[in-house]
XYZ file of C-alpha atoms in Angstrom:
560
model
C -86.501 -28.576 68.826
C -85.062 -29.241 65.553
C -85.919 -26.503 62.696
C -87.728 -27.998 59.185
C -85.621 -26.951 56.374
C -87.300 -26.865 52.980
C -85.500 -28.448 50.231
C -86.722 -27.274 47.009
C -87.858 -30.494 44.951
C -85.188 -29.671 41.670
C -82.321 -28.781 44.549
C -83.397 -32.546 45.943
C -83.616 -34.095 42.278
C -80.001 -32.926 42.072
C -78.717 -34.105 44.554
C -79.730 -37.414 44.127
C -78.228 -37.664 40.437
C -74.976 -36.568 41.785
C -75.142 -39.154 44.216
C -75.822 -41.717 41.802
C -73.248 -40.608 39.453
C -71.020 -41.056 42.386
C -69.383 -37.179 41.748
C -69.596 -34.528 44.673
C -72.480 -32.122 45.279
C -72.304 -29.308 43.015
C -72.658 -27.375 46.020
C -69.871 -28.943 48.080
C -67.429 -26.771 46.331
C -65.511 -30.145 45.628
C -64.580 -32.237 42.436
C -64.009 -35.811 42.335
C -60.646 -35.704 41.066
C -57.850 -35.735 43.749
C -55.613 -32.784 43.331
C -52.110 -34.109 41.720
C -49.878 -31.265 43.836
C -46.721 -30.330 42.357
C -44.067 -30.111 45.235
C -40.784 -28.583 45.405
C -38.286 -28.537 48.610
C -35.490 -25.947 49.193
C -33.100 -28.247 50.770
C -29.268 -26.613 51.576
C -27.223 -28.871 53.556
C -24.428 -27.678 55.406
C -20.554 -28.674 56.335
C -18.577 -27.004 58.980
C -15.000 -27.370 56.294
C -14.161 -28.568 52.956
C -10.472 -30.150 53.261
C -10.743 -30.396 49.290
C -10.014 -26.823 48.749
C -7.892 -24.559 51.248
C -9.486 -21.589 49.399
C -13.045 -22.688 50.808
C -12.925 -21.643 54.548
C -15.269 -22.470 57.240
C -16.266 -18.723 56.867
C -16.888 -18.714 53.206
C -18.796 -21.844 53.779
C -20.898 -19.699 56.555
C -21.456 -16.861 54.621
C -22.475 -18.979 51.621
C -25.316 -20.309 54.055
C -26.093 -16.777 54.755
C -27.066 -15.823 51.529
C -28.915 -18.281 50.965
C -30.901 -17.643 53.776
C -30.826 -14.098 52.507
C -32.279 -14.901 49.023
C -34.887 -17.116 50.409
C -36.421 -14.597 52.639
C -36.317 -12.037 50.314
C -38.232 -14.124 47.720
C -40.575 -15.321 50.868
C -39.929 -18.937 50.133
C -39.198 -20.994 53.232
C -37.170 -24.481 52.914
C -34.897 -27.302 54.652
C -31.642 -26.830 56.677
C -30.117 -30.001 56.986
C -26.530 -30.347 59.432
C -23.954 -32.232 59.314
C -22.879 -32.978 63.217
C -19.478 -30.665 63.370
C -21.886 -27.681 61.477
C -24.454 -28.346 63.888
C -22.017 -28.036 66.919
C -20.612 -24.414 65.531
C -22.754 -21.275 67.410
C -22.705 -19.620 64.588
C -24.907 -22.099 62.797
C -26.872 -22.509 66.284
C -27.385 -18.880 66.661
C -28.214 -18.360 62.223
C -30.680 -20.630 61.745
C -32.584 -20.644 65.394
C -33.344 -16.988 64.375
C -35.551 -18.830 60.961
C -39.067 -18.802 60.953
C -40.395 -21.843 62.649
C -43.382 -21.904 60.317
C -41.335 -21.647 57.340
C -38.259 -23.161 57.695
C -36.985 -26.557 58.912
C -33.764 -27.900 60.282
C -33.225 -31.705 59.995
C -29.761 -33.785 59.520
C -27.399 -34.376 57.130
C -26.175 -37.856 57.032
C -22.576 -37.705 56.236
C -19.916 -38.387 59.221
C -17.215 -36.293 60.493
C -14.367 -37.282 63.284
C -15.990 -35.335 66.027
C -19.173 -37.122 66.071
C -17.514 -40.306 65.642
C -14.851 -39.949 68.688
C -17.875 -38.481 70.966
C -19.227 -41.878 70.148
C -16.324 -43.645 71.368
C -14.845 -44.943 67.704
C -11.629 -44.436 66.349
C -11.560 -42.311 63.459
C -9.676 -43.374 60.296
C -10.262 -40.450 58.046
C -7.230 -38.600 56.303
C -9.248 -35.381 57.268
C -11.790 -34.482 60.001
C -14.009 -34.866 57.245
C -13.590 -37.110 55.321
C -16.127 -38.328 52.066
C -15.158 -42.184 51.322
C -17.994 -44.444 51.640
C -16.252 -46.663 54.049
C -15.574 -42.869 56.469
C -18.169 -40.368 55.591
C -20.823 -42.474 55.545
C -23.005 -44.898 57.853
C -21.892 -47.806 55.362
C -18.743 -47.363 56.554
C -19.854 -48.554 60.282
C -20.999 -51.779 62.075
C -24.921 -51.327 62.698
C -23.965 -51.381 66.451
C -21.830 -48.517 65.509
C -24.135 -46.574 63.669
C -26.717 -46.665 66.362
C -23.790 -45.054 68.770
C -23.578 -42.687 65.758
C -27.216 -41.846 65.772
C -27.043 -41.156 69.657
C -24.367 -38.686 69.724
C -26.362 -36.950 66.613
C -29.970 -36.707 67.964
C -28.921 -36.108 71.974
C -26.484 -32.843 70.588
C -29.408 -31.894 68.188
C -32.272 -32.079 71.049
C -29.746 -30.101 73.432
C -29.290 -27.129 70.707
C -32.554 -27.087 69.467
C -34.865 -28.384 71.748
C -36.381 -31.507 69.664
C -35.376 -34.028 66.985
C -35.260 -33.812 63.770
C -37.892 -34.885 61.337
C -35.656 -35.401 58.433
C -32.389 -37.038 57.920
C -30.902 -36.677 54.389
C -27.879 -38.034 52.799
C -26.076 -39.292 49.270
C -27.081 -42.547 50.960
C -28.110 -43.928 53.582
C -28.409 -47.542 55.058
C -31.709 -49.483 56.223
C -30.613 -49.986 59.775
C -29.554 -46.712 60.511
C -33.352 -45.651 58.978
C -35.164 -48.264 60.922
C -33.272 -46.832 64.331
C -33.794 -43.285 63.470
C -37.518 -43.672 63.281
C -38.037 -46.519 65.819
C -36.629 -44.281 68.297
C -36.101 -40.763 66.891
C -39.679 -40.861 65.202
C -38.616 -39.632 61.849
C -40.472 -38.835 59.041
C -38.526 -37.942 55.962
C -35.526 -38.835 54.161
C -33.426 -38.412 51.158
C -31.022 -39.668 48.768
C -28.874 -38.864 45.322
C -30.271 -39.088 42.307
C -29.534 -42.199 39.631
C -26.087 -41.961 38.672
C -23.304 -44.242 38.080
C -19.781 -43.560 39.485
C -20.378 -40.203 40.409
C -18.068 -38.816 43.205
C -17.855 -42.638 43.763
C -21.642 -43.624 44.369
C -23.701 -45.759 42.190
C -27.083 -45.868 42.479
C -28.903 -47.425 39.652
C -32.064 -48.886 38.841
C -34.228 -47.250 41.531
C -37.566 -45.497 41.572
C -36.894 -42.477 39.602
C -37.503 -39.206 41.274
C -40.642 -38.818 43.846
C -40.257 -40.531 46.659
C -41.238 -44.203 47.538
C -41.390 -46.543 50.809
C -38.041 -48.507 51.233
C -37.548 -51.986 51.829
C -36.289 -52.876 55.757
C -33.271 -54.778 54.488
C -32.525 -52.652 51.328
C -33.115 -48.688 51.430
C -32.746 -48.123 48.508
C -35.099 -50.675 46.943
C -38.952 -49.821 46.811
C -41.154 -52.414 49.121
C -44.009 -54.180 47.185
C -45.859 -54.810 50.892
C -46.547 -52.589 53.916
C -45.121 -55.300 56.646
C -41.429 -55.168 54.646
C -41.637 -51.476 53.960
C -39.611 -49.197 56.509
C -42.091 -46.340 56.854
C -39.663 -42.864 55.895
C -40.277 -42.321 52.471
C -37.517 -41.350 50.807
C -37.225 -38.104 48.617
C -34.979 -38.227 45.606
C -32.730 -35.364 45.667
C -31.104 -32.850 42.949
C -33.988 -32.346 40.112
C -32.527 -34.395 37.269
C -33.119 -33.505 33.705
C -35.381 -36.702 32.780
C -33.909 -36.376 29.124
C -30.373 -35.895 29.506
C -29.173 -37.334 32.782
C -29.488 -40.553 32.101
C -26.683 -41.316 29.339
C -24.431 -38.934 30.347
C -20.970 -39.707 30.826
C -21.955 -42.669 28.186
C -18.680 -44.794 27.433
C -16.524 -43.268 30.609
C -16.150 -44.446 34.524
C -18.678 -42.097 35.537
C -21.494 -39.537 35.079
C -21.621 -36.108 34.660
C -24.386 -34.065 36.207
C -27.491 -32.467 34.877
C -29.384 -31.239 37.847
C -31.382 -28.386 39.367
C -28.610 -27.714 41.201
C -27.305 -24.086 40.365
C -23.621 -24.575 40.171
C -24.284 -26.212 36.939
C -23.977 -24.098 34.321
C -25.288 -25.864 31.395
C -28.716 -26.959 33.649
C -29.052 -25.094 37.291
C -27.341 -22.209 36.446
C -28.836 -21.787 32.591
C -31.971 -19.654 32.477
C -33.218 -21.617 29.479
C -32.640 -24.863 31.139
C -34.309 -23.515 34.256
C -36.915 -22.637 32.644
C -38.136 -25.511 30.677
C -37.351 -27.517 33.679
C -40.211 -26.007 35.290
C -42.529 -25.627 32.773
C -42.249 -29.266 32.229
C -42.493 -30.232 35.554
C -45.841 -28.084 36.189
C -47.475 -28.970 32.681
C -45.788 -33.000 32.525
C -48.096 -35.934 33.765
C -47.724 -36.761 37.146
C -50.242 -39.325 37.972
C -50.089 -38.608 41.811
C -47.699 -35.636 42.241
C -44.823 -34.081 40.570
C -41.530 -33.769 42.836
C -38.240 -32.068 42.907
C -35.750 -30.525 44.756
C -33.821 -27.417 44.534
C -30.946 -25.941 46.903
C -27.169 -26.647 47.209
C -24.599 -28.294 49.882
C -22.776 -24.891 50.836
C -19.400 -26.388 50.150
C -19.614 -25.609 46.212
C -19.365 -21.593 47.928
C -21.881 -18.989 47.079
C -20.116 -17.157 44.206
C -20.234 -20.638 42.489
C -24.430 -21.061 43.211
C -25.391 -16.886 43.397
C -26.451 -17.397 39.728
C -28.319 -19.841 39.905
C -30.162 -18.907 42.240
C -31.281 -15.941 40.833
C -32.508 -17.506 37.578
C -34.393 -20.233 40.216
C -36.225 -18.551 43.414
C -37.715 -15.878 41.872
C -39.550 -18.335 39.444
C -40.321 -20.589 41.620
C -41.835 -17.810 43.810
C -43.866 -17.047 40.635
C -45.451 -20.648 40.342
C -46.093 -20.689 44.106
C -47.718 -17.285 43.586
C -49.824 -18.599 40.749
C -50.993 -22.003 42.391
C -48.952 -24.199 40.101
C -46.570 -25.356 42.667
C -46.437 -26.127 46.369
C -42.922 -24.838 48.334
C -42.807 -26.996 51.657
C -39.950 -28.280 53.704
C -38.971 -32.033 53.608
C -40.734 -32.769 56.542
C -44.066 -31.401 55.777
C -43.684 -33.544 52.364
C -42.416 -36.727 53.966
C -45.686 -36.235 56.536
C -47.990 -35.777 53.461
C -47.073 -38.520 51.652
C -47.567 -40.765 55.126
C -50.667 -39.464 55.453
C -51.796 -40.075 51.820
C -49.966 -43.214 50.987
C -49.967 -46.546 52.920
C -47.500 -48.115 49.868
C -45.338 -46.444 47.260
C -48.093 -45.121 44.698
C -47.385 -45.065 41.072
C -45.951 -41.667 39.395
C -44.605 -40.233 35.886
C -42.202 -37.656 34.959
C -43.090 -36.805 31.635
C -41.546 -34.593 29.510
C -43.686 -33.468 25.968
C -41.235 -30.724 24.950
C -37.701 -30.708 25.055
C -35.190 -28.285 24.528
C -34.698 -25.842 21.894
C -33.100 -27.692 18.745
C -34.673 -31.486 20.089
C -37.154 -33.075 19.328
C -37.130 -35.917 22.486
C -39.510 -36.853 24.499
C -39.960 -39.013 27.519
C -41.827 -40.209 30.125
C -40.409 -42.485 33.047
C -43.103 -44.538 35.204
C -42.406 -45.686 38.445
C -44.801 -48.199 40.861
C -43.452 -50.131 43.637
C -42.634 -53.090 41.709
C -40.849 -51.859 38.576
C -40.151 -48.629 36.667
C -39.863 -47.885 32.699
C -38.383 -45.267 30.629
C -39.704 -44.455 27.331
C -37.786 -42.184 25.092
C -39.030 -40.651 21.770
C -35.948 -39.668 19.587
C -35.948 -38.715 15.461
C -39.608 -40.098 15.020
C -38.771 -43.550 16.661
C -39.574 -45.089 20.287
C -37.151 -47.015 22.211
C -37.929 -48.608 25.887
C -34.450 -46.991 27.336
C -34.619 -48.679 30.841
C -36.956 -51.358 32.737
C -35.612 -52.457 36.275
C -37.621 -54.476 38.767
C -37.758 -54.143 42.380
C -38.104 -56.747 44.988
C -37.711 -56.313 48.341
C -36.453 -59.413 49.276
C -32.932 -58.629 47.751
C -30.908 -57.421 50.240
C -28.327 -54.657 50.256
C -25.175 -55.087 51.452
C -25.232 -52.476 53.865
C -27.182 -53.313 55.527
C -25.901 -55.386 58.193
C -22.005 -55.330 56.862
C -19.711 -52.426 56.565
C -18.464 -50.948 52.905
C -14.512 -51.754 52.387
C -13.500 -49.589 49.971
C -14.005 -45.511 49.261
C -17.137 -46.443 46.246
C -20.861 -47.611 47.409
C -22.971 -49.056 45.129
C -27.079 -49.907 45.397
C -28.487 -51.658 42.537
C -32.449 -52.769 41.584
C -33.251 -55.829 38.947
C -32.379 -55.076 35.029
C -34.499 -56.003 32.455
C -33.486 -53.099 30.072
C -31.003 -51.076 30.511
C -29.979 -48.293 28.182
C -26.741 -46.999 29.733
C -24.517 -49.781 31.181
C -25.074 -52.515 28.527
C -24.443 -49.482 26.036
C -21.408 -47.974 24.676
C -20.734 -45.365 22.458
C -22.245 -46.424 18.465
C -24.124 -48.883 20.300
C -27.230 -47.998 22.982
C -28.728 -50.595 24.351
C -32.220 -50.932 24.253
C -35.365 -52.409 23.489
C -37.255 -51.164 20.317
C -40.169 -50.822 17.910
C -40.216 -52.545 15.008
C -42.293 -53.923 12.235
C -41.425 -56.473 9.191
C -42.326 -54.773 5.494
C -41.571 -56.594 2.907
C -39.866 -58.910 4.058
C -37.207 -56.418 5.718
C -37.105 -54.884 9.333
C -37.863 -51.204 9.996
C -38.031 -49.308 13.317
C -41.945 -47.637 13.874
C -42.204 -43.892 13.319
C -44.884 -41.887 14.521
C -46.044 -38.597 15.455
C -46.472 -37.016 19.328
C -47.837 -39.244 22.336
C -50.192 -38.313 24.046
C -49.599 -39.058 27.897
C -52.413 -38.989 30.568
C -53.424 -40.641 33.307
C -56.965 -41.447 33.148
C -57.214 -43.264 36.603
C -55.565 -43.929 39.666
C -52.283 -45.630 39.127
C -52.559 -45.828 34.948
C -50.840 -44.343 32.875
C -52.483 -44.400 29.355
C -50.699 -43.428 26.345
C -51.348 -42.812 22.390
C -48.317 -42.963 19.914
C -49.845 -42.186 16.488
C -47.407 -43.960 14.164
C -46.840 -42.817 10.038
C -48.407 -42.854 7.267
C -50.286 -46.286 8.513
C -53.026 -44.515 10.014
C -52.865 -46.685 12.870
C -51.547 -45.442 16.914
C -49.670 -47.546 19.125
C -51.248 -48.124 22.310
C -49.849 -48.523 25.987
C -51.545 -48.725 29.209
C -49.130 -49.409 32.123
C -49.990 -49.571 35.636
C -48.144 -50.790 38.900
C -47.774 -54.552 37.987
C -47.939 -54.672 34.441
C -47.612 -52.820 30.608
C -50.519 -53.849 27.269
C -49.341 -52.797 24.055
C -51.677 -53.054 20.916
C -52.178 -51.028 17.774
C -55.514 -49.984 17.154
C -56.707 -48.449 13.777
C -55.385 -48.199 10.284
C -53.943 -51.357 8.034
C -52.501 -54.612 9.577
C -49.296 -54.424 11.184
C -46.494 -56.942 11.667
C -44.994 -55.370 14.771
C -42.865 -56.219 17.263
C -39.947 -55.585 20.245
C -36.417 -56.072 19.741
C -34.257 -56.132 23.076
C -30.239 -55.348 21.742
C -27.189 -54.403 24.123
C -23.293 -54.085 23.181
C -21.607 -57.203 22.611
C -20.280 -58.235 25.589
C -22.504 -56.504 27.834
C -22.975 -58.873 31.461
C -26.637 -59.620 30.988
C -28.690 -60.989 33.605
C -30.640 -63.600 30.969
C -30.539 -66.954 32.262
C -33.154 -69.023 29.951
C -35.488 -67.216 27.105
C -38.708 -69.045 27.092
C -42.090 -68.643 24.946
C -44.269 -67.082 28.182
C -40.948 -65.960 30.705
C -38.046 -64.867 30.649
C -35.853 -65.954 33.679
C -32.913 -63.878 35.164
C -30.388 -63.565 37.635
C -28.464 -60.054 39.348
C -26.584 -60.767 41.933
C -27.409 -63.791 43.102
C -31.422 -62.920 43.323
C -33.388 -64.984 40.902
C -36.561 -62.933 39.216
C -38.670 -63.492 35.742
C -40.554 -61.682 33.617
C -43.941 -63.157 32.475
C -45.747 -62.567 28.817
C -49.422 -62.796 29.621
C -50.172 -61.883 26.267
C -47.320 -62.509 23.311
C -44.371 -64.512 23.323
C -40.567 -64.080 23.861
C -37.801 -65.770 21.553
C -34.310 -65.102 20.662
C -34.123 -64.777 16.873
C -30.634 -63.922 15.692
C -27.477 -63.669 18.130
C -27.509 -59.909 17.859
C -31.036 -59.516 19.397
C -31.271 -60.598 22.887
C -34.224 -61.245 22.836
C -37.256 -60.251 21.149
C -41.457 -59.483 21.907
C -43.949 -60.395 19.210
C -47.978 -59.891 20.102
C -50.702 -62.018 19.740
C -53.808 -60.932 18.374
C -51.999 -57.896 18.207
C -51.198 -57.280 21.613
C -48.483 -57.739 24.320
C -48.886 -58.131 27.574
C -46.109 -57.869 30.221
C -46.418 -58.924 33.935
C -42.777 -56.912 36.093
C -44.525 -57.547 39.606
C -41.886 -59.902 39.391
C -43.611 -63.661 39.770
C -40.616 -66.520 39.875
């Protein structure tokens, strides 16, 4: 017999207002608001040799593994393991890392190919070295997708032998759709990762992508975000290194290739600085997120330990700290990759903001990514500029996907519509700006701080309050489009001017009132004013955005 329990009638009368304000019980010990974790992965991957150095030998690349182990323990932070196949057959890797904590640490893959796996798979190697890091060697780009299923064989039946199951995550530089697809049809991955943006960097371009976090790849393009859950491959992919949202994106401006301005401690002017460290972190717990804030710390063992000890020093016992004072979340890649499945069904929408910058700067920045497009903003010297806007569809296929790579450089590219670093050069940064016409003569906006928040589920909201007009620029942007307006203070005759270096390959095809239409590489895309109009003023703007009724409204879900 079921016991009456009395219900005092205030206790009931509360109750029912919480339920009608649609908030949780004040007794359920839960808020409405969905937590916005801040995740960081420990992820070392590890190569048996380094042929570029006869200084680095396989047992200073061993012992450099070791202490990292080492400092992780001691700091009680656990963290990813990921082999390349000749590391993975070497018993002294077997024996190090089967000795880990299974509830702390994981051990996954590392995606790059050496000439034992290759022969055990029955192909012919045509490295100069028995490893060898060419896109068209090294890498699964380099192989037929019959080949890289052979590939994929050899890897997981070796792994399962040593270790007694598959592994979760596969990480790499870069890594194709098909060899993705097989790996989880029939391996039942979970995770995955890839480089950061960069052009030209140790020969790999990747450019245009969703920036940091992690997102759901396209089947025929892996490195392109999917707008639908029937085209999306279901890994999500992790961007690797930790890049400085400020500074990484420009540099190396006017040369072949980038520079690097990562987490990653060998660096000794980001990773391995304690200031740079520092407000890395502090930006990355106190920055809007939307969903959740991302990043990745570790190193590839070939850069040797006395070139990384420093850095790590400066990093795990701070990020020990946050994870000791609830501000971060230390998992492996696998336990991430599983939360975001279980969370996400299609690449959410995220920021990386940045309200603070360096000592002696006064930038500020916030990029926004959604699973059709992302944008950069970038507050410099009082003015705002739009630094980068790329689309993503993923109907445009990469490459690599079915066909091999023919040369020693790989390249993955999304859809430009702004783009601040390759249709710049130095004197002349690309980009599409603020402005407003005063007497008769064009000025760039000034203003103050934003303020950056996200006051609902996949919107980011933002306040610029511009000078001496009393007046703020406005922004909402959310997965499919951006609304500008300026709200408060005297009339103002503002507008968007898009300008590149002269002779920079635009993708532009026609310039009309309501779209703009464009090509990249032979995919056709446009870019739709729902509110304002495009035109092409003078032949040094490209193009430019004027409101109506003071606002401008952009659709980048990318309608034809």
């Amino acid at each position: 017999m079921m016991k009456t329990i009395y219900i005092p009638m205030r206790t009931r009368f509360l109750f029912l207002l919480c339920f009608l304000a649609g908030i949780a019980s004040p007794f359920s010990g839960h808020t409405k608001e969905k937590p916005k974790p801040k995740i960081i992965n420990i992820v070392n991957f590890i190569r048996l040799l380094e042929p570029r150095d006869p200084k680095i030998t396989e047992d200073v690349l061993y012992q450099t593994v070791v202490k990292q182990v080492e400092m992780m323990k001691k700091y009680r932070l656990g963290g990813t393991f990921l082999l390349q196949y000749d590391a993975l057959m070497d018993s002294r890797y077997q024996k190090l890392l089967k000795s880990l904590p299974k509830d702390a640490f994981e051990i996954g893959a590392w995606w790059e190919i050496p000439q034992p796996m290759v022969e055990k798979a029955g192909l012919k190697w045509r490295g100069r070295y028995p490893w060898d890091w060419h896109a068209d060697i090294g890498f699964s780009t380099g192989y037929s997708p019959e080949e890289r299923e052979k590939l994929a064989d050899v890897y997981m039946a070796d792994f399962k032998s040593i270790f007694g199951y598959y592994p979760k995550s596969v990480g790499s530089w870069f890594i194709d759709s098909h060899t993705l697809n097989y790996l989880y049809e029939k391996y039942h991955i979970i995770a995955s990762s890839n480089c950061k943006d960069q052009v030209g960097t140790d020969g790999y371009t990747l450019w245009g992508g969703y920036w940091n976090q992690a997102y759901y790849p396209s089947k025929i393009n892996s490195y392109m975000p999917a707008q639908n859950e029937k085209n999306q491959l279901p890994v999500p992919i992790f961007r690797m290194l930790g890049s400085d949202p400020i500074r990484q994106y420009d540099n190396g401006l006017g040369t072949d290739r980038q520079g690097v301005i990562t987490l990653e401690p060998v660096y000794p002017d980001a990773g391995g600085d304690s200031t740079w460290v520092n407000w890395f972190f502090k930006e990355f717990v106190e920055g809007e997120s939307m969903e959740f804030a991302y990043t990745q710390a570790g190193q590839e063992n070939s850069f040797t330990w006395d070139a990384m000890s420093k850095g790590f020093q400066i990093q795990l016992p701070l990020i020990a700290k946050l994870r000791d004072e609830n501000k971060v979340k230390v998992e492996t890649l696998a336990e991430s990759g599983q939360w975001f499945k279980d969370n996400y069904k299609v690449t959410p929408a995220t920021s990386v903001t940045v309200n603070t910058d360096l000592p002696g700067s006064n930038r500020k920045t916030v990029w926004f990514n959604s699973r059709f497009y992302r944008v950069n903003l970038l507050w410099e010297n009082g003015s705002l500029n739009f630094r980068d806007i790329h689309l993503f569809n993923e109907e445009f296929p990469s490459v690599y996907t079915k066909d091999k790579a023919t040369s020693n450089e790989c390249s993955f590219f999304t859809l430009p519509f702004v783009d601040g670093y390759i249709w710049s050069k130095p004197g002349t940064i690309a980009g599409m700006r603020f402005k407003a016409l005063e007497n008769g003569k064009e000025v760039l906006l000034e203003g103050g701080n934003p303020v950056i928040e996200s006051p609902a589920t996949g919107k980011l909201h933002i306040i610029w309050p511009l000078k001496d007009k009393g007046a703020s620029l406005v922004m909402d942007i959310d997965e499919r489009q951006m609304t500008l307006s300026v709200k408060g203070g005297k009339p103002i005759n503002w507008f968007l001017d898009m300008t590149a270096a002269e002779n920079a390959v635009l993708p532009f095809k026609a310039i009309n009132a309501n779209k703009i239409d464009c090509q990249f590489e032979g995919m056709d895309y446009s870019i739709t004013a729902i509110k304002g109009t495009f035109s092409k003023p003078d032949d040094k703007t490209v193009f430019r955005i004027k409101p109506i009724k003071n606002t401008v409204q952009v659709d980048f879900s990318g309608k034809k």
